[in-house]
Tab-separated table of C-alpha atoms and ligand atoms in Angstrom:
chain	number	residue	atom	x	y	z
A	10	VAL	CA	-46.075	285.568	92.793
A	11	VAL	CA	-45.003	287.080	96.241
A	12	ASN	CA	-47.468	285.369	98.231
A	13	MET	CA	-50.290	286.275	95.969
A	14	ASP	CA	-53.459	284.349	95.268
A	15	ILE	CA	-53.178	284.523	91.477
A	16	GLU	CA	-56.185	282.717	90.768
A	17	ASN	CA	-58.444	285.399	92.838
A	18	ILE	CA	-56.646	288.319	91.110
A	19	VAL	CA	-57.274	286.655	87.620
A	20	GLY	CA	-60.936	285.720	88.799
A	21	THR	CA	-61.543	289.186	90.152
A	22	ALA	CA	-59.969	290.513	86.780
A	23	GLY	CA	-62.478	288.265	84.792
A	24	ALA	CA	-65.400	289.822	86.568
A	25	ALA	CA	-65.092	293.312	84.709
A	26	PRO	CA	-67.874	294.330	81.959
A	27	SER	CA	-66.763	293.509	78.198
A	28	VAL	CA	-68.287	294.370	75.074
A	29	HIS	CA	-70.894	291.911	74.391
A	30	ASN	CA	-69.545	289.671	77.366
A	31	SER	CA	-66.638	288.461	75.019
A	32	GLN	CA	-64.016	288.698	77.778
A	33	PRO	CA	-61.328	289.031	75.325
A	34	TRP	CA	-58.502	288.956	77.923
A	35	GLN	CA	-55.609	286.155	78.712
A	36	PHE	CA	-53.501	286.286	81.800
A	37	ALA	CA	-50.146	284.606	82.055
A	38	VAL	CA	-47.723	284.384	85.060
A	39	ASP	CA	-44.087	285.246	83.968
A	40	HIS	CA	-40.766	285.314	85.876
A	41	GLY	CA	-42.671	284.793	89.220
A	42	ASP	CA	-43.537	288.431	89.953
A	43	ILE	CA	-45.195	289.655	86.463
A	44	LEU	CA	-48.611	288.850	85.633
A	45	GLN	CA	-49.093	289.701	81.976
A	46	LEU	CA	-52.344	290.605	80.380
A	47	SER	CA	-52.894	289.746	76.726
A	48	ALA	CA	-55.786	290.587	74.340
A	49	ALA	CA	-57.488	287.163	73.295
A	50	VAL	CA	-57.457	288.040	69.641
A	51	ASP	CA	-59.909	285.018	68.617
A	52	ARG	CA	-62.585	286.904	70.573
A	53	ALA	CA	-62.040	290.399	68.855
A	54	LEU	CA	-65.400	291.867	67.130
A	55	TRP	CA	-64.193	292.696	63.779
A	56	VAL	CA	-67.399	293.938	62.561
A	57	CYS	CA	-68.457	296.069	65.314
A	58	ASP	CA	-65.193	296.997	66.656
A	59	PRO	CA	-62.575	297.072	63.911
A	60	SER	CA	-59.974	299.201	65.574
A	61	ALA	CA	-60.188	297.137	68.839
A	62	ARG	CA	-61.155	300.033	70.896
A	63	PHE	CA	-63.619	298.075	72.905
A	64	LEU	CA	-61.634	294.785	72.948
A	65	TYR	CA	-58.996	297.335	74.726
A	66	MET	CA	-61.586	299.097	76.806
A	67	SER	CA	-62.691	295.828	78.259
A	68	CYS	CA	-59.094	294.677	78.960
A	69	GLY	CA	-58.548	297.942	80.963
A	70	ALA	CA	-61.493	297.240	82.852
A	71	ALA	CA	-60.055	293.831	83.985
A	72	LEU	CA	-56.688	295.368	84.450
A	73	MET	CA	-58.548	297.838	86.959
A	74	ASN	CA	-60.154	294.764	88.970
A	75	ALA	CA	-56.703	292.997	88.843
A	76	ARG	CA	-54.966	296.072	90.246
A	77	LEU	CA	-57.571	296.429	93.056
A	78	ALA	CA	-57.248	292.741	93.930
A	79	ILE	CA	-53.431	293.128	94.319
A	80	ARG	CA	-53.770	296.232	96.450
A	81	VAL	CA	-56.531	294.364	98.672
A	82	ALA	CA	-54.108	291.425	98.904
A	83	GLY	CA	-51.196	293.687	100.230
A	84	GLY	CA	-49.365	294.101	97.074
A	85	GLN	CA	-48.258	296.787	94.896
A	86	PRO	CA	-49.287	296.612	91.083
A	87	ASP	CA	-46.700	298.621	88.707
A	88	VAL	CA	-48.297	298.641	85.493
A	89	TRP	CA	-46.350	298.788	82.064
A	90	LEU	CA	-48.853	299.420	79.379
A	91	LEU	CA	-48.415	298.324	75.724
A	92	PRO	CA	-44.693	296.820	76.037
A	93	HIS	CA	-44.363	296.241	72.406
A	94	PRO	CA	-42.034	296.076	70.907
A	95	ASP	CA	-40.210	294.490	73.780
A	96	TYR	CA	-43.035	291.799	73.783
A	97	SER	CA	-45.530	290.533	71.224
A	98	PHE	CA	-48.149	292.855	69.940
A	99	ASP	CA	-51.078	291.212	71.633
A	100	VAL	CA	-49.419	291.855	75.138
A	101	LEU	CA	-51.409	294.788	76.584
A	102	ALA	CA	-49.920	294.841	80.088
A	103	ARG	CA	-47.296	293.674	82.335
A	104	ILE	CA	-48.109	294.070	85.743
A	105	HIS	CA	-44.935	293.671	88.220
A	106	ILE	CA	-46.150	292.737	91.724
A	107	SER	CA	-44.249	293.551	94.781
A	108	PRO	CA	-45.124	293.847	98.356
A	109	GLY	CA	-46.942	297.195	99.171
A	110	SER	CA	-48.702	298.976	101.597
A	111	PRO	CA	-52.270	298.109	103.310
A	112	PRO	CA	-55.187	298.852	101.037
A	113	THR	CA	-57.084	302.010	101.755
A	114	PRO	CA	-60.582	302.060	102.801
A	115	GLU	CA	-61.602	303.255	99.035
A	116	GLU	CA	-59.590	300.542	97.473
A	117	ARG	CA	-61.337	298.088	99.730
A	118	GLU	CA	-64.831	299.528	99.110
A	119	LEU	CA	-64.020	299.385	95.202
A	120	TYR	CA	-62.842	295.664	95.489
A	121	ASP	CA	-66.022	294.724	97.353
A	122	ALA	CA	-68.170	296.168	94.661
A	123	ILE	CA	-66.587	294.151	92.034
A	124	PRO	CA	-69.078	291.361	92.458
A	125	ARG	CA	-72.109	293.395	92.917
A	126	ARG	CA	-71.650	295.423	89.670
A	127	ARG	CA	-73.747	294.500	86.805
A	128	THR	CA	-74.993	295.943	83.575
A	129	ASN	CA	-78.624	296.498	84.201
A	130	ARG	CA	-80.722	297.285	81.238
A	131	GLY	CA	-84.151	297.468	82.773
A	132	PRO	CA	-85.756	300.776	83.658
A	133	PHE	CA	-84.446	303.224	86.602
A	134	THR	CA	-86.269	305.195	88.808
A	135	GLY	CA	-85.412	308.688	87.536
A	136	GLN	CA	-84.521	309.553	91.240
A	137	PRO	CA	-81.804	312.178	90.853
A	138	VAL	CA	-78.203	311.018	91.585
A	139	PRO	CA	-76.768	313.467	94.884
A	140	GLU	CA	-74.035	315.734	93.981
A	141	PRO	CA	-71.596	314.114	96.342
A	142	VAL	CA	-72.207	310.638	94.752
A	143	ALA	CA	-71.804	312.397	91.274
A	144	ALA	CA	-68.525	314.044	92.252
A	145	ALA	CA	-67.131	310.876	93.549
A	146	MET	CA	-67.632	309.475	89.885
A	147	ARG	CA	-66.007	312.284	88.200
A	148	ASP	CA	-63.034	311.878	90.679
A	149	ALA	CA	-63.034	308.142	90.105
A	150	ALA	CA	-62.460	308.883	86.233
A	151	HIS	CA	-59.993	311.718	86.891
A	152	ALA	CA	-57.969	309.511	89.131
A	153	GLU	CA	-57.272	306.999	85.794
A	154	GLY	CA	-56.319	309.911	83.640
A	155	ALA	CA	-59.848	310.194	82.108
A	156	GLU	CA	-63.084	312.570	82.392
A	157	LEU	CA	-66.602	312.147	82.983
A	158	HIS	CA	-68.975	314.626	81.477
A	159	THR	CA	-72.691	314.606	82.615
A	160	LEU	CA	-74.952	315.860	79.746
A	161	ASP	CA	-77.634	318.302	80.412
A	162	ARG	CA	-81.071	317.556	79.007
A	163	ALA	CA	-80.778	319.219	75.525
A	164	GLU	CA	-77.628	317.039	75.238
A	165	THR	CA	-79.334	313.871	76.509
A	166	GLU	CA	-82.119	314.383	73.813
A	167	THR	CA	-79.387	314.746	71.059
A	168	VAL	CA	-77.338	311.876	72.348
A	169	LEU	CA	-80.418	309.553	72.654
A	170	ALA	CA	-82.123	310.245	69.123
A	171	ALA	CA	-78.304	309.785	67.517
A	172	SER	CA	-78.036	306.404	69.507
A	173	ALA	CA	-81.505	305.252	68.328
A	174	LYS	CA	-80.454	305.999	64.703
A	175	ALA	CA	-77.243	304.600	64.997
A	176	GLY	CA	-79.001	301.294	66.340
A	177	SER	CA	-81.220	301.404	63.579
A	178	GLU	CA	-78.335	301.615	61.095
A	179	LEU	CA	-76.436	298.647	62.860
A	180	ALA	CA	-79.523	296.592	62.884
A	181	ALA	CA	-79.752	296.989	58.957
A	182	THR	CA	-76.198	295.948	58.715
A	183	PRO	CA	-76.333	292.107	57.848
A	184	GLU	CA	-72.800	291.455	59.006
A	185	HIS	CA	-73.213	293.477	62.292
A	186	ARG	CA	-76.121	291.470	63.246
A	187	ASP	CA	-74.420	288.167	62.519
A	188	GLU	CA	-71.958	289.025	64.772
A	189	LEU	CA	-74.289	290.145	67.383
A	190	ARG	CA	-76.285	286.900	67.040
A	191	ARG	CA	-73.231	284.889	68.070
A	192	TRP	CA	-72.750	286.911	71.262
A	193	ILE	CA	-76.364	286.832	72.537
A	194	ASP	CA	-77.845	284.050	74.629
A	195	THR	CA	-75.076	281.588	73.442
A	196	GLY	CA	-75.742	279.247	76.401
A	197	SER	CA	-72.036	279.244	77.168
A	198	ASP	CA	-69.663	280.772	79.377
A	199	ASP	CA	-69.635	284.249	77.470
A	200	GLY	CA	-72.102	286.549	75.760
A	201	ILE	CA	-75.259	288.473	76.776
A	202	PRO	CA	-77.736	285.896	78.209
A	203	ALA	CA	-81.545	286.633	77.051
A	204	ALA	CA	-82.391	287.359	80.744
A	205	ALA	CA	-79.888	290.541	80.619
A	206	LEU	CA	-81.480	291.847	77.258
A	207	PRO	CA	-83.364	295.145	77.561
A	208	HIS	CA	-87.123	295.265	77.650
A	209	GLN	CA	-89.055	296.370	74.702
A	210	ALA	CA	-89.580	300.173	75.575
A	211	ALA	CA	-92.976	301.740	75.472
A	212	SER	CA	-91.670	305.090	74.237
A	213	GLN	CA	-88.760	306.039	71.955
A	214	PRO	CA	-85.983	307.065	72.081
A	215	ALA	CA	-85.016	304.400	74.817
A	216	PRO	CA	-82.204	305.063	76.881
A	217	VAL	CA	-81.047	301.363	76.551
A	218	ARG	CA	-79.678	299.745	73.322
A	219	SER	CA	-82.908	297.862	72.194
A	220	ARG	CA	-83.124	298.225	68.502
A	221	ASP	CA	-80.109	296.133	67.200
A	222	PHE	CA	-79.820	293.976	70.442
A	223	LEU	CA	-83.484	292.855	70.252
A	224	GLY	CA	-83.389	292.400	66.554
A	225	ALA	CA	-80.400	289.902	66.758
A	226	ALA	CA	-82.103	288.228	69.821
A	227	ARG	CA	-85.300	287.554	67.738
A	228	PRO	CA	-86.529	283.990	68.979
A	229	ALA	CA	-86.280	281.329	66.413
A	230	ALA	CA	-89.406	280.224	64.473
A	231	PRO	CA	-91.760	278.050	66.519
A	232	GLY	CA	-90.723	274.468	66.131
A	233	ALA	CA	-87.193	275.090	64.971
A	234	SER	CA	-84.624	273.743	66.747
A	235	GLY	CA	-82.005	275.950	68.615
A	236	GLY	CA	-84.841	278.170	69.950
A	237	ARG	CA	-83.668	280.894	72.184
A	238	SER	CA	-84.784	281.202	75.807
A	239	ALA	CA	-87.356	283.899	77.002
A	240	GLY	CA	-85.905	287.117	78.381
A	241	PRO	CA	-87.487	290.634	79.077
A	242	ALA	CA	-87.639	291.359	75.573
A	243	GLN	CA	-90.216	288.630	75.109
A	244	GLY	CA	-92.356	290.253	77.853
A	245	PRO	CA	-94.711	293.429	77.772
A	246	LYS	CA	-93.359	296.818	76.779
A	247	VAL	CA	-91.917	298.769	79.752
A	248	GLU	CA	-91.700	302.893	80.543
A	249	TYR	CA	-87.894	303.706	80.982
A	250	GLU	CA	-87.378	306.888	82.982
A	251	ARG	CA	-88.380	309.914	81.149
A	252	SER	CA	-85.043	312.160	81.969
A	253	PRO	CA	-82.293	309.690	81.787
A	254	ARG	CA	-78.997	310.615	83.341
A	255	LEU	CA	-76.102	309.956	80.653
A	256	SER	CA	-72.735	310.685	80.953
A	257	VAL	CA	-69.766	310.466	78.641
A	258	LEU	CA	-66.471	309.123	79.502
A	259	THR	CA	-63.229	310.757	77.390
A	260	THR	CA	-59.829	310.435	77.276
A	261	ALA	CA	-57.268	313.242	76.587
A	262	GLU	CA	-56.202	311.424	73.074
A	263	ASP	CA	-57.674	308.571	71.248
A	264	GLU	CA	-54.832	306.011	71.070
A	265	PRO	CA	-54.735	302.582	71.864
A	266	GLU	CA	-53.293	303.582	75.248
A	267	ASP	CA	-56.148	305.857	75.951
A	268	TRP	CA	-58.732	303.048	75.438
A	269	LEU	CA	-56.838	301.056	78.063
A	270	ILE	CA	-57.151	304.059	80.213
A	271	GLY	CA	-60.554	304.622	79.365
A	272	GLY	CA	-61.146	301.015	80.281
A	273	GLN	CA	-59.555	301.500	83.635
A	274	ALA	CA	-61.508	304.491	84.353
A	275	LEU	CA	-64.795	303.228	83.145
A	276	GLU	CA	-64.361	300.346	85.791
A	277	ARG	CA	-63.483	302.744	88.397
A	278	VAL	CA	-66.620	304.811	87.722
A	279	LEU	CA	-68.903	301.755	87.746
A	280	LEU	CA	-67.566	300.227	90.985
A	281	THR	CA	-67.873	303.624	92.516
A	282	ALA	CA	-71.273	303.876	91.349
A	283	THR	CA	-72.120	300.294	92.461
A	284	ALA	CA	-70.747	301.063	96.095
A	285	SER	CA	-73.155	304.129	95.973
A	286	GLY	CA	-76.320	301.776	95.194
A	287	LEU	CA	-76.235	303.108	91.665
A	288	SER	CA	-76.671	300.816	88.305
A	289	ALA	CA	-75.447	301.573	84.788
A	290	SER	CA	-75.907	300.453	81.347
A	291	PHE	CA	-74.116	301.543	78.292
A	292	LEU	CA	-75.096	303.235	74.841
A	293	SER	CA	-72.269	302.257	72.651
A	294	GLN	CA	-74.142	302.416	69.157
A	295	ILE	CA	-72.804	305.571	68.165
A	296	LEU	CA	-69.017	304.768	68.960
A	297	GLU	CA	-69.460	301.382	67.130
A	298	LEU	CA	-70.664	302.981	64.082
A	299	ARG	CA	-67.834	305.571	63.957
A	300	ASP	CA	-65.350	303.202	64.223
A	301	MET	CA	-66.869	301.256	61.384
A	302	HIS	CA	-67.229	304.151	59.146
A	303	GLU	CA	-63.888	306.224	59.777
A	304	ASP	CA	-63.646	307.960	56.699
A	305	ASP	CA	-67.116	309.257	56.919
A	306	PRO	CA	-67.981	309.059	60.564
A	307	PRO	CA	-71.645	310.114	61.615
A	308	HIS	CA	-71.723	313.599	63.374
A	309	TRP	CA	-70.766	313.668	66.873
A	310	GLU	CA	-71.492	316.939	69.113
A	311	GLY	CA	-70.537	315.809	72.453
A	312	PRO	CA	-67.110	316.114	74.288
A	313	ALA	CA	-63.972	315.118	72.366
A	314	ASN	CA	-62.384	311.805	72.373
A	315	PRO	CA	-65.709	309.831	73.670
A	316	GLN	CA	-64.970	306.274	74.795
A	317	MET	CA	-68.110	305.274	76.529
A	318	ILE	CA	-71.631	306.609	76.986
A	319	ILE	CA	-72.980	305.536	80.404
A	320	ARG	CA	-76.407	305.580	81.810
A	321	LEU	CA	-76.608	305.779	85.409
A	322	GLY	CA	-79.458	305.490	87.983
A	323	TYR	CA	-81.375	303.429	90.433
A	324	ALA	CA	-82.503	300.263	89.228
A	325	THR	CA	-86.306	299.109	89.648
A	326	GLU	CA	-85.051	295.224	89.296
A	327	PRO	CA	-81.958	293.193	89.675
A	328	ALA	CA	-79.925	292.613	86.798
A	329	ALA	CA	-79.546	288.989	85.671
A	330	ARG	CA	-75.861	287.660	85.937
A	331	ALA	CA	-73.793	287.420	82.820
A	332	PRO	CA	-71.658	284.089	82.840
A	333	ARG	CA	-67.762	283.995	83.170
A	334	ARG	CA	-65.048	282.001	81.753
A	335	PRO	CA	-63.605	279.755	84.234
A	336	VAL	CA	-60.058	280.918	85.677
A	337	GLY	CA	-58.581	278.061	84.308
A	338	ASP	CA	-59.285	278.824	80.519
A	339	VAL	CA	-58.209	282.531	81.291
A	340	LEU	CA	-54.731	281.835	83.043
A	341	ASP	CA	-51.687	280.236	81.628
A	342	TRP	CA	-49.259	279.294	84.483
A	343	ARG	CA	-45.881	279.548	82.747
A	344	ARG	CA	-42.731	277.682	83.977
A	345	PRO	CA	-40.670	280.205	86.005
A	346	ALA	CA	-37.745	281.483	84.306
A	347	PRO	CA	-34.667	279.494	84.787
A	348	ALA	CA	-32.553	280.372	87.742
A	349	ALA	CA	-29.005	281.788	86.834
A	350	GLN	CA	-26.708	279.351	86.299
A	351	ALA	CA	-23.667	279.161	88.882
A	352	SER	CA	-20.394	279.610	87.063
B	29	FMN	C1	-66.680	298.531	75.845
B	29	FMN	C2	-67.868	298.134	76.328
B	29	FMN	C3	-68.855	298.290	75.552
B	29	FMN	C4	-70.117	297.907	75.794
B	29	FMN	N1	-71.231	298.187	75.025
B	29	FMN	C5	-72.591	298.029	75.651
B	29	FMN	C6	-73.653	298.307	74.854
B	29	FMN	O1	-73.715	299.145	73.960
B	29	FMN	N2	-74.895	298.153	75.368
B	29	FMN	C7	-75.001	297.356	76.483
B	29	FMN	O2	-76.191	297.044	76.819
B	29	FMN	N3	-74.201	296.712	76.985
B	29	FMN	C8	-72.737	297.073	76.743
B	29	FMN	N4	-71.582	296.618	77.395
B	29	FMN	C9	-71.819	295.811	78.602
B	29	FMN	C10	-71.518	294.350	78.489
B	29	FMN	O3	-72.476	293.652	77.577
B	29	FMN	C11	-71.595	293.876	79.827
B	29	FMN	O4	-70.518	294.069	80.333
B	29	FMN	C12	-71.367	292.192	79.774
B	29	FMN	O5	-72.390	291.745	78.953
B	29	FMN	C13	-70.867	291.491	80.778
B	29	FMN	O6	-72.082	291.566	81.916
B	29	FMN	P1	-72.022	292.511	83.338
B	29	FMN	O7	-71.683	293.887	83.031
B	29	FMN	O8	-73.535	292.694	83.845
B	29	FMN	O9	-71.093	291.872	84.174
B	29	FMN	C14	-70.414	297.101	77.120
B	29	FMN	C15	-69.221	297.107	77.688
B	29	FMN	C16	-67.799	297.309	77.442
B	29	FMN	C17	-67.001	296.971	78.581
């Protein structure tokens, strides 16, 4: 591909956040100048994500990173989202790469933030986010065709209470717990490591996803084989910030293309936050429950077409690193298309 380090592009894409760190993406090089992004359907979470919204969001986040890596290498990525029916249904995007203009300082800054961005489920300080930083995050969402709404205090309390209720409901759903268990502390190159789980909160409702996560991470009985490693959840209870700062990322519509747009916007917001020293975690229990009960979804009073509820703030402790699949597993090199036959 036009003098590009494809392994670096795919490795950078793979640093994106994904639901339960399932990393549901697969890349292939096609026709020499096309990088194709497909859904790794065997990594879909059919219980908590029956519509595949979060699979698309995760792949959208990876696509954002790939675009930045191409730009920083001096390329121009032209993206064709959801090229079905010309390509198989699991192809989510085709990126045509051509020589481009030099990257802007903003593109460099976002790219540099990629390896530093981590989901931080620990307590934040509660120190307010300066308005210029808040504006930069709104602009980041807008630049990708989405919107970021910051909730006021009353809305935050409503969403926290609804998240806690949704989390309890999920924790009480055996299929959900079984699925979650397969992605927590796997000891493999995917899933959420025990060290990255939230602490037990001293006061409820906690601004992190604790009920179903910690329920699924319960350590095995003493003496049983396959005991799980200790994480913050096994430590003492901690106080989370009293006035968490929650934002809702929304899209214009709520179709698969919007989920890919939402994922790119999510990653751009997170990288903008990281570049300003902010950390983030997510509260997606309400959204999961809505997709699991499409016929009778739980009540949602927030802005229309929510794609993610994001908690932002200044971390009090560094986040543990979540593992990643090696590039060799994520990238398929295809044979270049045969050259045209000379007649
Ligand atoms: C669509 C999506 C949904 C997610 N939902 C949650 C969530 O509800 N709670 C949470 O703590 N983390 C959530 N995450 C964060 C992932 O668990 C995290 O990105 C993954 O474990 C990789 O870790 P990293 O972000 O530190 O690289 C979500 C991420 C994505 C992209």
